[in-house]
PDB file of C-alpha atoms in Angstrom:
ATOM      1  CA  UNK A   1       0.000   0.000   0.000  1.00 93.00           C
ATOM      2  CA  UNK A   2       1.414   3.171  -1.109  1.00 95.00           C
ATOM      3  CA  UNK A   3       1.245   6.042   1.599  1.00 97.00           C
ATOM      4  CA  UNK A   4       3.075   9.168   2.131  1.00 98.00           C
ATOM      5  CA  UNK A   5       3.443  11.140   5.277  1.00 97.00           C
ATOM      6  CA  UNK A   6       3.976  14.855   5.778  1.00 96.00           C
ATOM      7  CA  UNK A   7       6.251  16.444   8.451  1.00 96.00           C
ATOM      8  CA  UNK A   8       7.492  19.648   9.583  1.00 95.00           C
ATOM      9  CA  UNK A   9       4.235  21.796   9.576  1.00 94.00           C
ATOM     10  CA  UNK A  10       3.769  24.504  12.079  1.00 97.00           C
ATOM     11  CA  UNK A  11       2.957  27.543  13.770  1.00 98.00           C
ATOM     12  CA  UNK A  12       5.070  31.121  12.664  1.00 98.00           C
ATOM     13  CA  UNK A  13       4.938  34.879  12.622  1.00 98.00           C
ATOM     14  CA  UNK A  14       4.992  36.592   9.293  1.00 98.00           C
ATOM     15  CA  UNK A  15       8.669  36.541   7.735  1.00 98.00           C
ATOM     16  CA  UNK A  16       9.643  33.267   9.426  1.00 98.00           C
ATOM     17  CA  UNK A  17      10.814  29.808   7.712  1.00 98.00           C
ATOM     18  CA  UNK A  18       9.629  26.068   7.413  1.00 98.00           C
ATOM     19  CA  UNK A  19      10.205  23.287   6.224  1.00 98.00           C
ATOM     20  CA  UNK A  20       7.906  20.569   5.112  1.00 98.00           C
ATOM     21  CA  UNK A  21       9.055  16.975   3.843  1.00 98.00           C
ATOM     22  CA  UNK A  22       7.251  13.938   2.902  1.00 98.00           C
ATOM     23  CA  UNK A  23       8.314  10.407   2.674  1.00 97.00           C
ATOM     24  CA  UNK A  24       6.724   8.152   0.560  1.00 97.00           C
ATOM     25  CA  UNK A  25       6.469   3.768   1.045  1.00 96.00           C
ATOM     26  CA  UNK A  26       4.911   1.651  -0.759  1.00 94.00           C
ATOM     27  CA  UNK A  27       5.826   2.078  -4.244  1.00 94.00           C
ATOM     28  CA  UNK A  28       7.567  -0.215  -6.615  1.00 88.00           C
ATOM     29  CA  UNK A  29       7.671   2.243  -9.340  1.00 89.00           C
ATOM     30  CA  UNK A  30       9.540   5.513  -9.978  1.00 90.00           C
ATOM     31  CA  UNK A  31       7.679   8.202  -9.610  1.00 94.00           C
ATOM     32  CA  UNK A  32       6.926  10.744 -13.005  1.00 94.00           C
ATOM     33  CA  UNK A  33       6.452  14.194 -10.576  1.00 96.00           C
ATOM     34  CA  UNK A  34       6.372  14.806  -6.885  1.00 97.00           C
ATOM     35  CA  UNK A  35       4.544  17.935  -5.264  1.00 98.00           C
ATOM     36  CA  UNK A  36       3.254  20.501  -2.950  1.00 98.00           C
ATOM     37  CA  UNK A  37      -0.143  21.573  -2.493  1.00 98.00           C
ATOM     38  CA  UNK A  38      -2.276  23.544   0.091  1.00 98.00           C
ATOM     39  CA  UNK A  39      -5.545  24.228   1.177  1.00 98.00           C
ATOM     40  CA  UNK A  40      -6.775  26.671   2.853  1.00 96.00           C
ATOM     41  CA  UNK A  41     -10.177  26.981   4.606  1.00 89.00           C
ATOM     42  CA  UNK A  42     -13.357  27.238   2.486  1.00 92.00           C
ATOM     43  CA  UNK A  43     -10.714  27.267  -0.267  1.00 96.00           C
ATOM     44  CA  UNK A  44     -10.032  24.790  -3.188  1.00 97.00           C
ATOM     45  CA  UNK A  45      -7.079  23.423  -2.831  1.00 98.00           C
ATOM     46  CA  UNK A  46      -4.111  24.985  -5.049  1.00 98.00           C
ATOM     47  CA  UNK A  47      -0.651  23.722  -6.648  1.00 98.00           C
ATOM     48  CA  UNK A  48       2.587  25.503  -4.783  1.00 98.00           C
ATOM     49  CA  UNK A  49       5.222  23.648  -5.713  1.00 98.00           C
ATOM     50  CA  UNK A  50       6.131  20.659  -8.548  1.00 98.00           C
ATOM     51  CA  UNK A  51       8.916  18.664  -9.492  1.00 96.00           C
ATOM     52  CA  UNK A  52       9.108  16.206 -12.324  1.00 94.00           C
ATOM     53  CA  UNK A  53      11.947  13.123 -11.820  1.00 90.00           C
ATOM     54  CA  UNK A  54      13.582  14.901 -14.679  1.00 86.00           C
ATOM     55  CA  UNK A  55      13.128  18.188 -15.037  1.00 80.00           C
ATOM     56  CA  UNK A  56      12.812  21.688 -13.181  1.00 88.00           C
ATOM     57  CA  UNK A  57      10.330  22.499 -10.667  1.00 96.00           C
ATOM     58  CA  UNK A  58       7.184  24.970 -11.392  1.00 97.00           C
ATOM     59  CA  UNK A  59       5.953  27.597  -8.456  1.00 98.00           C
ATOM     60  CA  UNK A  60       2.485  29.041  -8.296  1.00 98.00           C
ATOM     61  CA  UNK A  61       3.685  32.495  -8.786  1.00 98.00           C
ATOM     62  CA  UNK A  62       2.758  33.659  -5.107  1.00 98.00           C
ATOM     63  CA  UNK A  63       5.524  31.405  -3.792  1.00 98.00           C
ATOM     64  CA  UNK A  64       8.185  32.333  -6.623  1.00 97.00           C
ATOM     65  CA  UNK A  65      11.519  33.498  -4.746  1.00 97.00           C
ATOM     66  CA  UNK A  66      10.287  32.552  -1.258  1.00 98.00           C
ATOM     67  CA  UNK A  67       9.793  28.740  -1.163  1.00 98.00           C
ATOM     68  CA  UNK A  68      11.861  25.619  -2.832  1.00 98.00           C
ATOM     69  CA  UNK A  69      11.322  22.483  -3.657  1.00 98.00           C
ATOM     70  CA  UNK A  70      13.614  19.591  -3.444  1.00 96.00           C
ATOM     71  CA  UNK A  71      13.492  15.714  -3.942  1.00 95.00           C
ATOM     72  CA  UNK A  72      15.803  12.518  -2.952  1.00 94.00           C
ATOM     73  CA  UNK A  73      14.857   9.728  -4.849  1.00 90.00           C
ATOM     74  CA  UNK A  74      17.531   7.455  -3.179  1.00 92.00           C
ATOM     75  CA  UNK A  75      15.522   8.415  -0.003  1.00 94.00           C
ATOM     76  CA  UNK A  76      12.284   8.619  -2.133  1.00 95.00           C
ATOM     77  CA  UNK A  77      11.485  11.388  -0.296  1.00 96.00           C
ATOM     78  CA  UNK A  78      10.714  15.442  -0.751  1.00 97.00           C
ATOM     79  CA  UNK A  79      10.440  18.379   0.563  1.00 98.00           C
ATOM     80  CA  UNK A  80       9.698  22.496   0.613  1.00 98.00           C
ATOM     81  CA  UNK A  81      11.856  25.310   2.139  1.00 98.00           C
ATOM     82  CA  UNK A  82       9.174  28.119   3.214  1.00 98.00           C
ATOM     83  CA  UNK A  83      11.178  31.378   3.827  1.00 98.00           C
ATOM     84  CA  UNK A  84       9.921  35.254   4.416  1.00 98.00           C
ATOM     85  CA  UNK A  85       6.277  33.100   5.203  1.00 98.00           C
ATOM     86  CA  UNK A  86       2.864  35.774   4.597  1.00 98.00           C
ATOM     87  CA  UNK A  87      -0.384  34.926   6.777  1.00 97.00           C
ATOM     88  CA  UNK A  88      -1.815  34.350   3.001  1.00 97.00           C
ATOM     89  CA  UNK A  89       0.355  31.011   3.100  1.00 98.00           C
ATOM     90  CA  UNK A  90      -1.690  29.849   5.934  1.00 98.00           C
ATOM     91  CA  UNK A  91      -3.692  26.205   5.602  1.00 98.00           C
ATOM     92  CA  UNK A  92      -2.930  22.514   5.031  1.00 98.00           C
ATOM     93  CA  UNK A  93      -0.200  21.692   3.126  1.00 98.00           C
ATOM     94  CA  UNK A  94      -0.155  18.102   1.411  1.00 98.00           C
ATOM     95  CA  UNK A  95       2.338  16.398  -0.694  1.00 98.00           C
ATOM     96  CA  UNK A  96       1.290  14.704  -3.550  1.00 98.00           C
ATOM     97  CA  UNK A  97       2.533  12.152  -6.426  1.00 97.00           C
ATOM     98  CA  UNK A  98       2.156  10.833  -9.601  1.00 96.00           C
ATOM     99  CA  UNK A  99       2.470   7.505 -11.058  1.00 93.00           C
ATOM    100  CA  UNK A 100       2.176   8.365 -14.856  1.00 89.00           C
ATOM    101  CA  UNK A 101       4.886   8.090 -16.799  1.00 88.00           C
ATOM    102  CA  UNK A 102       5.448  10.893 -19.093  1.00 86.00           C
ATOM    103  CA  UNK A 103       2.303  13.178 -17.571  1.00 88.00           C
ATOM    104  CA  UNK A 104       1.998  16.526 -16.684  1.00 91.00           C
ATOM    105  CA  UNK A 105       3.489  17.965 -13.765  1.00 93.00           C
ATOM    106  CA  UNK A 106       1.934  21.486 -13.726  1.00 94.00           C
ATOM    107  CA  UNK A 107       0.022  22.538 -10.466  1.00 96.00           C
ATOM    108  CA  UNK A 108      -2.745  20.867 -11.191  1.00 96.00           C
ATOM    109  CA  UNK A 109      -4.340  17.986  -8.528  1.00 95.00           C
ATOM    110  CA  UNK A 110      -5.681  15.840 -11.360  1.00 96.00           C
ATOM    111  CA  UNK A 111      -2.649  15.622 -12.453  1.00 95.00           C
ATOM    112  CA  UNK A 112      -1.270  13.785  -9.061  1.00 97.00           C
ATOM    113  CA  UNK A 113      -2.962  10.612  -7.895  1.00 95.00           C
ATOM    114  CA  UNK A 114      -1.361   9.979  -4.430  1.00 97.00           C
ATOM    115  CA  UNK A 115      -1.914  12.443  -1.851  1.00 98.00           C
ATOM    116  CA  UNK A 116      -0.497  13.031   2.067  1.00 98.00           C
ATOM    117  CA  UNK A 117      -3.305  13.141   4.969  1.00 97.00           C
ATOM    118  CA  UNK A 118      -1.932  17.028   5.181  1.00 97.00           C
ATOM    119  CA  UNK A 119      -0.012  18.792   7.699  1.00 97.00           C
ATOM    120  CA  UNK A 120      -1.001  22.397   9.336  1.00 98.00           C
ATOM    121  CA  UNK A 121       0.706  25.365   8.729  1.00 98.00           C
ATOM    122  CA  UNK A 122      -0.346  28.845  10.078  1.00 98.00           C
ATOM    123  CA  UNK A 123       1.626  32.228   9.733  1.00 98.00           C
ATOM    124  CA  UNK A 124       0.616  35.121  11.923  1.00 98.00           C
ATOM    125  CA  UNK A 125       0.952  38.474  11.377  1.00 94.00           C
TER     126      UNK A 125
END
């Protein structure tokens, strides 16, 4: 059974850092992109942060300069570096990944078919 688990969510004051990673298990295949979304409440959930296996990683533009993504496929795990953190970054952050070889890795969730249970992450101002 494939699962992957979130870590490293939290509480912070505006202009302070996090960082998130996710491990995944379960999986006997590579996988074609690995990513970061978030939800926050009453909201639909949006695409921060993609990385295909081979290729660069995308940003939702409100991130762009601030956060980072990063991946270890030895480890077959990855994570996001949140610096200079906004209370508009505020909600549930969940990894995400997808299984289909040669698909799109844009911020889309139909585009990822495994998700994290989430983790919480609240900036204050």
């Amino acid at each position: 059974q494939v699962q992957l688990l979130e870590s490293g969510g939290g509480s912070v004051q505006a202009g302070g850092s996090l960082r998130l990673s996710c491990a995944a298990s379960g999986n006997s295949w590579r996988w074609n992109c690995m990513g970061w979304f978030r939800q926050a409440p009453d909201k639909a959930r949006e695409g921060v942060a993609t990385i295909a296996f081979f290729g660069m990683p995308t940003y939702r533009d409100s991130v762009e300069g601030r956060f980072t993504i990063s991946k270890d496929m030895d480890r077959n795990t990855w994570s996001l570096e949140m610096n200079n953190l906004r209370p508009e970054d505020t909600g549930t952050y969940y990894c995400a990944a997808s299984s289909e070889e040669g698909g799109s890795c844009y911020l889309y969730t139909r585009n990822f078919d495994y998700w994290g249970q989430g983790t919480q992450v609240t900036v204050s101002s």
